[in-house]
Short mmCIF file of C-alpha atoms in Angstrom, two decimals:
data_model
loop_
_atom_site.label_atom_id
_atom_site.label_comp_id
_atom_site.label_asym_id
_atom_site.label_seq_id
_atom_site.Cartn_x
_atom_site.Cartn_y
_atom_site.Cartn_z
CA UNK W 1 0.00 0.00 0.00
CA UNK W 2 1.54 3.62 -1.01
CA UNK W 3 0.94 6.91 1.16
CA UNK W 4 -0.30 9.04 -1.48
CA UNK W 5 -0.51 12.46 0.62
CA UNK W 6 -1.85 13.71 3.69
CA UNK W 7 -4.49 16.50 4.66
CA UNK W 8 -4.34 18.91 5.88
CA UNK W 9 -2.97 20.97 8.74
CA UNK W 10 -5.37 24.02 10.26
CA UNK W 11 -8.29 22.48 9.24
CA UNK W 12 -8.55 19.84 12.70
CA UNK W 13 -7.42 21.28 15.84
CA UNK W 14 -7.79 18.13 17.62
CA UNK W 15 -7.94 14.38 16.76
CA UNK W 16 -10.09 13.47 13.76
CA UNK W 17 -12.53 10.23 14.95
CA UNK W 18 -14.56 9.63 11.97
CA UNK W 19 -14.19 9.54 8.39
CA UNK W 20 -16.79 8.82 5.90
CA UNK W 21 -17.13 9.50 1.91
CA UNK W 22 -20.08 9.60 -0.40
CA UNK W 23 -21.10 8.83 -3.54
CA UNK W 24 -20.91 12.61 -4.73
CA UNK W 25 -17.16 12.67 -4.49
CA UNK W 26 -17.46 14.19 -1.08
CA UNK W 27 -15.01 13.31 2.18
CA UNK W 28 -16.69 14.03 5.62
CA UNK W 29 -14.33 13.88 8.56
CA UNK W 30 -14.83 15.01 12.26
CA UNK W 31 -13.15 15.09 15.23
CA UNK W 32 -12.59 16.20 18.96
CA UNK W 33 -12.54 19.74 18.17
CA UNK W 34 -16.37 19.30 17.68
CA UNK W 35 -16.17 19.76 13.69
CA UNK W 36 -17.12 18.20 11.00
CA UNK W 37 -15.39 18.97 7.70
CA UNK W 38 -16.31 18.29 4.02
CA UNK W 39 -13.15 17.32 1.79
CA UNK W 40 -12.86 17.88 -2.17
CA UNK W 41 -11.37 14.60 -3.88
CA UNK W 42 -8.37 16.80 -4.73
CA UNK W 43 -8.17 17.47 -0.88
CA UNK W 44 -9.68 21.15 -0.72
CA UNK W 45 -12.27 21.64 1.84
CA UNK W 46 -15.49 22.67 1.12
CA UNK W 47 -17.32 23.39 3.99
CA UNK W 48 -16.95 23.06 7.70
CA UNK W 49 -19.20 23.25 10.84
CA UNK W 50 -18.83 23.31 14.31
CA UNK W 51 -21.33 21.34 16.84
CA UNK W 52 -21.58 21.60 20.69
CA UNK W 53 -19.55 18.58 21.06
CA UNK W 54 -17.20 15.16 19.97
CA UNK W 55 -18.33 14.47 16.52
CA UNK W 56 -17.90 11.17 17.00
CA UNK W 57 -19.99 9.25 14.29
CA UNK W 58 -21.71 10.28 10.49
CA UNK W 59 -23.39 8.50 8.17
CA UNK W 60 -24.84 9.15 4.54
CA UNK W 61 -27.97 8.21 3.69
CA UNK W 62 -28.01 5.69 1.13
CA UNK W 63 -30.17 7.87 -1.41
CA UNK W 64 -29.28 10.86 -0.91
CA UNK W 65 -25.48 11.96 -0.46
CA UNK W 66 -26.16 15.43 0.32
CA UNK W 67 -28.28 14.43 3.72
CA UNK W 68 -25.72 13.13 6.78
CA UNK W 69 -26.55 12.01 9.74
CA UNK W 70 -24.52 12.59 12.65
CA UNK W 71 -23.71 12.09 16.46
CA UNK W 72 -22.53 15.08 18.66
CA UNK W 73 -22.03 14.13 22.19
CA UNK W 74 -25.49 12.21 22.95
CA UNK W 75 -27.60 14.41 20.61
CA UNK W 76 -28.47 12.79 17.07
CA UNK W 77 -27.91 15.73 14.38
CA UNK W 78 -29.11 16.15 10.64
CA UNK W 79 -27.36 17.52 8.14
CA UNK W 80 -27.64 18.97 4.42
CA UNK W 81 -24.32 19.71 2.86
CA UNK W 82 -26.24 21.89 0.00
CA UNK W 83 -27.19 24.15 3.30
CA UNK W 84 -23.71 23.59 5.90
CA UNK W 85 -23.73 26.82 7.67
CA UNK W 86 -26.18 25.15 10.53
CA UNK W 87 -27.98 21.93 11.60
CA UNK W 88 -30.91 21.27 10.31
CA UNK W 89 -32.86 19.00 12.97
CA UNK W 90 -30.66 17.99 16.44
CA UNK W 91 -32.52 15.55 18.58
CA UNK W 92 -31.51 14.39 22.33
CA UNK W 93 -32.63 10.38 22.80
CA UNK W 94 -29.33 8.65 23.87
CA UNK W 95 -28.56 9.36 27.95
CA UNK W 96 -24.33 9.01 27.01
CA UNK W 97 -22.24 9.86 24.42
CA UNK W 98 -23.00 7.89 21.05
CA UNK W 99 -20.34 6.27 19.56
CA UNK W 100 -22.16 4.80 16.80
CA UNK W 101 -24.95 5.92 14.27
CA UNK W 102 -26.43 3.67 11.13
CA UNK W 103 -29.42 3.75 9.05
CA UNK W 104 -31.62 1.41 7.64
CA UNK W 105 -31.28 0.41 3.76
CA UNK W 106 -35.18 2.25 3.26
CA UNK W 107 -34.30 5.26 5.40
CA UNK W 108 -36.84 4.68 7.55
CA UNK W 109 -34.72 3.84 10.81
CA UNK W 110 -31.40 5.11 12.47
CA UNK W 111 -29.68 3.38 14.96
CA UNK W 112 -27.36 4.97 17.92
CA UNK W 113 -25.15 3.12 20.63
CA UNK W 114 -24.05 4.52 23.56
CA UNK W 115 -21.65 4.25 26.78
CA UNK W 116 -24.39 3.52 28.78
CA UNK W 117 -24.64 -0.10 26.13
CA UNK W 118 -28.15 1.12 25.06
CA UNK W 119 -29.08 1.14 21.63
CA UNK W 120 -32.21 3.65 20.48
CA UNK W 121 -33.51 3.21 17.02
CA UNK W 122 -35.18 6.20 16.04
CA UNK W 123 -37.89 6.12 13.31
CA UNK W 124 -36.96 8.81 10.84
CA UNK W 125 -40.61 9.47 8.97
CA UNK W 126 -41.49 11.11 12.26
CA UNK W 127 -38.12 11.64 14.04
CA UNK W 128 -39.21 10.27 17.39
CA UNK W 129 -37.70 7.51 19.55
CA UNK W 130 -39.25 4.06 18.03
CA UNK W 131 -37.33 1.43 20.63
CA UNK W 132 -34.51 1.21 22.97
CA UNK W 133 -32.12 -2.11 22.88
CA UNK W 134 -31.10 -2.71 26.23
CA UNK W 135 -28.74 -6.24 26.87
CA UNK W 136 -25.22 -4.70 26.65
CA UNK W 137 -23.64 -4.62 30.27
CA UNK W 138 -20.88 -1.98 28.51
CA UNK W 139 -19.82 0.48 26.19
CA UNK W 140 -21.72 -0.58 23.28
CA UNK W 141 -19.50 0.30 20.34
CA UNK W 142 -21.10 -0.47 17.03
CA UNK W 143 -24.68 -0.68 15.26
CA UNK W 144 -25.27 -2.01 12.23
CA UNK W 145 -28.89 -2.91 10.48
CA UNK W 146 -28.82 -6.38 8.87
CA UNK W 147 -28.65 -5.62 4.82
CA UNK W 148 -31.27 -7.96 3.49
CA UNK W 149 -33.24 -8.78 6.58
CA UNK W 150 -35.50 -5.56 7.15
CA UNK W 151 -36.41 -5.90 10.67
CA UNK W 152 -32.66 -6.90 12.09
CA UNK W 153 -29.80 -5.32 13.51
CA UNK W 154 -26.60 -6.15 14.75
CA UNK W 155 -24.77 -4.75 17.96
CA UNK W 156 -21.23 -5.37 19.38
CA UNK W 157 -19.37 -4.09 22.81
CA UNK W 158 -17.02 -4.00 25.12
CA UNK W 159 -18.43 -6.50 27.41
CA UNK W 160 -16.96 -9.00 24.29
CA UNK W 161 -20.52 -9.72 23.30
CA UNK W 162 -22.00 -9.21 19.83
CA UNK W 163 -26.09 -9.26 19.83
CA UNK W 164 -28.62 -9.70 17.10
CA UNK W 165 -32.19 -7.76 17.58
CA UNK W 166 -35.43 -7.81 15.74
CA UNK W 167 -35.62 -4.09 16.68
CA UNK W 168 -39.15 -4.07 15.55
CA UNK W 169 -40.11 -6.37 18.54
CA UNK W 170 -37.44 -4.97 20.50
CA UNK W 171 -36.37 -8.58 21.02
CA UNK W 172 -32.88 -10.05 21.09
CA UNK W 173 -32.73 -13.11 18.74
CA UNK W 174 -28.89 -14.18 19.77
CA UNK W 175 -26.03 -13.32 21.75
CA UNK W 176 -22.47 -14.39 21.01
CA UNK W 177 -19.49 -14.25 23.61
CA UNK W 178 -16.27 -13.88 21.83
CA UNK W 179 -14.08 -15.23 24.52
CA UNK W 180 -16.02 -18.41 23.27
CA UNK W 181 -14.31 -18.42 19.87
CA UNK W 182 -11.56 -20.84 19.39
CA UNK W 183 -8.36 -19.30 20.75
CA UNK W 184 -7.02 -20.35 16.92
CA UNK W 185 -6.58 -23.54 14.99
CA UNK W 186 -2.59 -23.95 15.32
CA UNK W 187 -2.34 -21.90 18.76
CA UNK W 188 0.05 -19.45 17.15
CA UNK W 189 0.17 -15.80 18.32
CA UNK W 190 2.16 -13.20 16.25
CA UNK W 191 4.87 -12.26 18.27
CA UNK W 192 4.13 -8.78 21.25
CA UNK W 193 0.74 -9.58 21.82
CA UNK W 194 -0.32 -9.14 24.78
CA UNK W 195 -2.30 -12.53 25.88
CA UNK W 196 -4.07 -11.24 28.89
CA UNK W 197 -5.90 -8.45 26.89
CA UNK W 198 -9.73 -9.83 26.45
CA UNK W 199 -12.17 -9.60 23.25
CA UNK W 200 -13.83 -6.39 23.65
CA UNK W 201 -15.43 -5.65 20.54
CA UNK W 202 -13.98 -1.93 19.29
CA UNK W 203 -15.33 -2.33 15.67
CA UNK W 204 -17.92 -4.22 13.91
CA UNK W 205 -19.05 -4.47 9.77
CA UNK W 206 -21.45 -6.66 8.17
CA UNK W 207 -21.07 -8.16 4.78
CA UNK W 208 -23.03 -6.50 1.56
CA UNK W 209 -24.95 -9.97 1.62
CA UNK W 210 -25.69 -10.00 5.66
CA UNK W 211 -23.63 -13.78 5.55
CA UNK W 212 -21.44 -12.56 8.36
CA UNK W 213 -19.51 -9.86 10.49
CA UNK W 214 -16.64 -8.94 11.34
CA UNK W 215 -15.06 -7.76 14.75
CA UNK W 216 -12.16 -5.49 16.09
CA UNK W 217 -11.13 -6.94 18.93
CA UNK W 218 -8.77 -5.77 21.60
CA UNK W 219 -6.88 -9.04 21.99
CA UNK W 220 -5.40 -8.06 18.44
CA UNK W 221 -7.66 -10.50 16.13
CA UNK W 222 -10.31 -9.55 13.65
CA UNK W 223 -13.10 -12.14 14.25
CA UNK W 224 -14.86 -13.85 11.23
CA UNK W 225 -18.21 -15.16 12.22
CA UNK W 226 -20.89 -16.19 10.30
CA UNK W 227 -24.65 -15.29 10.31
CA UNK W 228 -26.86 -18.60 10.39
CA UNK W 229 -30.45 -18.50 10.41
CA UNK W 230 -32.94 -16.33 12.48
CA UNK W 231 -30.10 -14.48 14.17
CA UNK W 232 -27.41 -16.95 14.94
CA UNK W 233 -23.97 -16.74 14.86
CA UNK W 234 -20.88 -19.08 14.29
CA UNK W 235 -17.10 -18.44 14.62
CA UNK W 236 -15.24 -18.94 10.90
CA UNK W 237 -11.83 -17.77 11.58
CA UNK W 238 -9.83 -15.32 13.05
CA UNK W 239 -7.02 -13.04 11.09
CA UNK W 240 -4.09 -12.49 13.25
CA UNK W 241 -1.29 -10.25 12.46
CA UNK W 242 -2.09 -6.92 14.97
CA UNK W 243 0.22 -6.66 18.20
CA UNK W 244 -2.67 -4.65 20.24
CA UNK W 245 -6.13 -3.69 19.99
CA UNK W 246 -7.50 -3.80 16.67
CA UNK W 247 -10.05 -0.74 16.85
CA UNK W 248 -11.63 -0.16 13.28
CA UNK W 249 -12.66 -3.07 10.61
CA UNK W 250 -14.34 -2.46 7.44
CA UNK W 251 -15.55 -4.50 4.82
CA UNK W 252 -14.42 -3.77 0.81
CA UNK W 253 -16.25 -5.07 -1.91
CA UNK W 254 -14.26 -5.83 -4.89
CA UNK W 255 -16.12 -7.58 -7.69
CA UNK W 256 -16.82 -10.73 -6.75
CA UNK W 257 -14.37 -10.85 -4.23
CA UNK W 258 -14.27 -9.15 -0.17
CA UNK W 259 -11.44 -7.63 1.58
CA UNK W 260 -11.30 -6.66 5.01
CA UNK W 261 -9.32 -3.54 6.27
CA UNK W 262 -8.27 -3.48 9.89
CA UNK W 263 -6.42 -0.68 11.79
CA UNK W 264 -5.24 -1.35 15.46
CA UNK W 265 -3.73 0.44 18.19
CA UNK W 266 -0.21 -1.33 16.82
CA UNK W 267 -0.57 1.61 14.56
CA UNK W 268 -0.85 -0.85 10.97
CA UNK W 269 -3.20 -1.12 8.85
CA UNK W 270 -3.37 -4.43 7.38
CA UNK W 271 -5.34 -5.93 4.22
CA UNK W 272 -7.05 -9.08 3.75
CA UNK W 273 -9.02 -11.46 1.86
CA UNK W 274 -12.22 -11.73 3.53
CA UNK W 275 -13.76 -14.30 1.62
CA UNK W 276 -11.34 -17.44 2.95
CA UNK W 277 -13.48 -19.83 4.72
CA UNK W 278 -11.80 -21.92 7.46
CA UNK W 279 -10.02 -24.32 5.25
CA UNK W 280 -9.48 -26.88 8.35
CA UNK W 281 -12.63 -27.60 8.66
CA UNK W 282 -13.03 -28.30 4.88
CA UNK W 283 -9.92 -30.20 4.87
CA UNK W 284 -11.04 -32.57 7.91
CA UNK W 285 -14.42 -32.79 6.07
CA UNK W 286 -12.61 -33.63 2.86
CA UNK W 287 -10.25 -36.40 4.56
CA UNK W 288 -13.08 -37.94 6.22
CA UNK W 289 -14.82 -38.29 3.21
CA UNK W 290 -11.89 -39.60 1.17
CA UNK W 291 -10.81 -42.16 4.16
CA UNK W 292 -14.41 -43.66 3.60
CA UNK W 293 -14.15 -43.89 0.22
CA UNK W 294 -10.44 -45.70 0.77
CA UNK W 295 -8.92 -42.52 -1.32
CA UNK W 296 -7.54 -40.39 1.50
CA UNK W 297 -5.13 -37.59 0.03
CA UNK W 298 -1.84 -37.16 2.45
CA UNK W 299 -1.07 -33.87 1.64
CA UNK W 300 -4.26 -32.08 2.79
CA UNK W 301 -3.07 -29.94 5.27
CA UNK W 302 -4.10 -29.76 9.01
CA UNK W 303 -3.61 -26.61 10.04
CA UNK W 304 -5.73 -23.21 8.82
CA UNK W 305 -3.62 -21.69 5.49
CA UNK W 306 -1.39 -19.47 5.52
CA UNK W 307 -3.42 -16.64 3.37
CA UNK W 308 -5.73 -16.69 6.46
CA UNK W 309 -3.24 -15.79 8.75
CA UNK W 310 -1.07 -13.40 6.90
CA UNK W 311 -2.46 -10.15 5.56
CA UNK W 312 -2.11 -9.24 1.41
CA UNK W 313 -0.27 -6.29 2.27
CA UNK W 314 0.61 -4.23 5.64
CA UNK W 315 1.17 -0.66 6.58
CA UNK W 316 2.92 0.59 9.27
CA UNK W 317 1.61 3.86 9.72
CA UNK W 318 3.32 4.36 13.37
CA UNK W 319 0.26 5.74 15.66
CA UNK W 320 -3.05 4.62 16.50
CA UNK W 321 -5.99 4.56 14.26
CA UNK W 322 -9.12 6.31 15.28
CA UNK W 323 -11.07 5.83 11.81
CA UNK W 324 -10.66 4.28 8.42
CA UNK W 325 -13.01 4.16 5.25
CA UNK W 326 -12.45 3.70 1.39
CA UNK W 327 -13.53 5.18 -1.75
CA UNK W 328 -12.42 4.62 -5.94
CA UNK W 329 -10.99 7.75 -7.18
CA UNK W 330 -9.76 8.49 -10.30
CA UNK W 331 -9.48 4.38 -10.98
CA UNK W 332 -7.68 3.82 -7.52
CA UNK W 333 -8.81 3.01 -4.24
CA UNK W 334 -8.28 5.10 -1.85
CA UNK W 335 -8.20 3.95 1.84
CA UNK W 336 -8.24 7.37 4.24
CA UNK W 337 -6.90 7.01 7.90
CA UNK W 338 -7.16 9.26 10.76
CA UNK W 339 -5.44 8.69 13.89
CA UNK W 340 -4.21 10.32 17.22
CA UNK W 341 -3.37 13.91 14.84
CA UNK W 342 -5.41 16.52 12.92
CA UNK W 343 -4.27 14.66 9.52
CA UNK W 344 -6.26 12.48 7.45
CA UNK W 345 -3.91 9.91 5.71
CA UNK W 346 -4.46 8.52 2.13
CA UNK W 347 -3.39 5.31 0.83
CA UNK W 348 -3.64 3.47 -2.57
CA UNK W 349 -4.17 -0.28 -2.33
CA UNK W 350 -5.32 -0.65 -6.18
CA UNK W 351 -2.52 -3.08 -6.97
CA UNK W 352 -3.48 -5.40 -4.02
CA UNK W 353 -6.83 -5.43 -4.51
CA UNK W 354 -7.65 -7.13 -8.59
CA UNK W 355 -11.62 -8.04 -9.14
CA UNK W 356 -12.50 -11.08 -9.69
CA UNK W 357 -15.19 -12.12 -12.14
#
């Protein structure tokens, strides 16, 4: 991966904590200095505004890229970037700070997690509180609305549990306890990692297809676990190469095939295929098969491959990342990072990163 630039000093006073980009060419970052900025492609900004507080979250709508939703302390926040010089509609329903906001594929539901572990899912047609998810002992630090299953979402916190919710119901379907997961299929930890540190879940993404998240965790592993059924989950895999927390995952479509990004306290960034399925399992399933059938093949491997535990490419960008998301420009992609500064750091991972058909 190749540092293309960085932006932009005296924009940011204080650490940026969110990036996100739209489908209008358009960059949104914020930060602790209780602004959110709107970036140029070309890295010119556009527009700024200041809110009361942390701008900790902010999220397009899927329609339209001019409207952003926001978080600001514990207040919810709408914004029109055609109209930036003030908020359009600020809402208080959270009791704590939000650290998460997400929206519903029809726009008719946000989603905000707190410190307090609540969730509140707003109903946008009448912007008025609709339910509040309570099962998180913790922070709860991500949100996420199942993509083809209208009436689901997904949470994940620090008390290392990740929850599904039919949030019309306000019901919990499933819980899932990380520090269940297998601690790995050939016991090997990359070397600094610091054993005692537990699962808590710092970042969470869901596949385009809603077959299965993934999870930042602070023990240094990006958890791979699949969606079954009404709400269930099962551990795939884990991808291991971070020496401390791992506190922002994301999900990168690429034709036919998916990458995950994650960006730890370790200060890399790392790229991988996301689309490996735990090949032990298929092997053992395989030489069971063939040992019935009197053909068994020697050379299947035991142990999880290699790919799975080694990233595609790795960047050591030397302090901690707050915030990472992607975007194709001008036939690359683009991967922006902020961290611990004011500076928003682009990288190109085009070459890594070849669709498949």
């Amino acid at each position: 991966m190749t540092l293309l630039t960085k932006w932009s000093e005296g924009v940011h006073t204080d650490s940026i904590i969110c990036l996100e980009h739209n489908k209008n060419d358009t960059l949104s970052s914020s930060g602790e200095d209780h602004q959110i900025c709107l970036w140029s492609d070309e890295g010119k900004v556009k527009s700024k505004l200041k809110l009361d507080d942390d701008v900790t979250s902010i999220c397009f709508t899927p329609s339209d890229p001019n409207i952003i939703y926001t978080s600001s302390g514990n207040k919810l926040c709408l914004l029109d970037i055609r109209d930036f010089n003030h908020v359009q509609n600020c809402k208080e329903f959270n009791s704590e700070e939000i650290n998460e906001v997400s929206i519903n594929s029809k726009e008719t539901f946000i989603a905000t997690c707190d410190d307090s572990g609540d969730i509140k899912v707003v109903d946008l047609r009448e912007m008025r509180l609709f339910k509040t998810l309570q099962r998180h002992k913790y922070i709860c630090s991500s949100v996420k609305f199942h993509p083809t299953k209208g009436c689901e979402l997904l949470s994940a916190g620090l008390d290392c549990i990740v929850n599904s919710w039919d949030f019309m119901k306000g019901r919990n379907l499933s819980s899932f306890d990380m520090r269940e997961c297998p601690s790995g299929e050939d016991g090997e930890i990359p070397s600094g990692m610091y054993m005692v540190n537990p699962p808590l879940i710092h970042s969470m993404d869901v596949s385009n297809d809603g077959s299965k998240i993934i999870c930042g965790l602070e023990n240094g592993k990006v958890q791979v676990v699949k969606l079954v059924g009404r709400g269930k989950f099962e551990p795939l895999f884990d991808l291991k190469n971070h020496t401390r927390g791992v506190s922002k995952v994301k999900i990168l479509q690429v034709g036919m095939k998916e990458m995950v990004i994650s960006g730890g306290n370790d200060g890399k960034v790392l790229l991988w295929e996301g689309n490996k399925q735990n090949t032990k399992v298929q092997h053992k399933k395989k030489r069971v098969k063939e040992e019935r059938e009197g053909k068994s093949d020697q050379n299947i491997p035991d142990s999880v491959s290699d790919s799975v535990k080694s990233p595609l490419a790795a960047i050591e960008h030397g302090s901690k990342i707050n915030h990472m998301t992607s975007a194709d420009v001008g036939g690359k992609t683009i991967v922006y990072v902020a961290d611990q500064s004011e500076l928003i750091s682009l990288y190109d991972i085009s070459k890594h990163i070849s669709p498949q058909e």
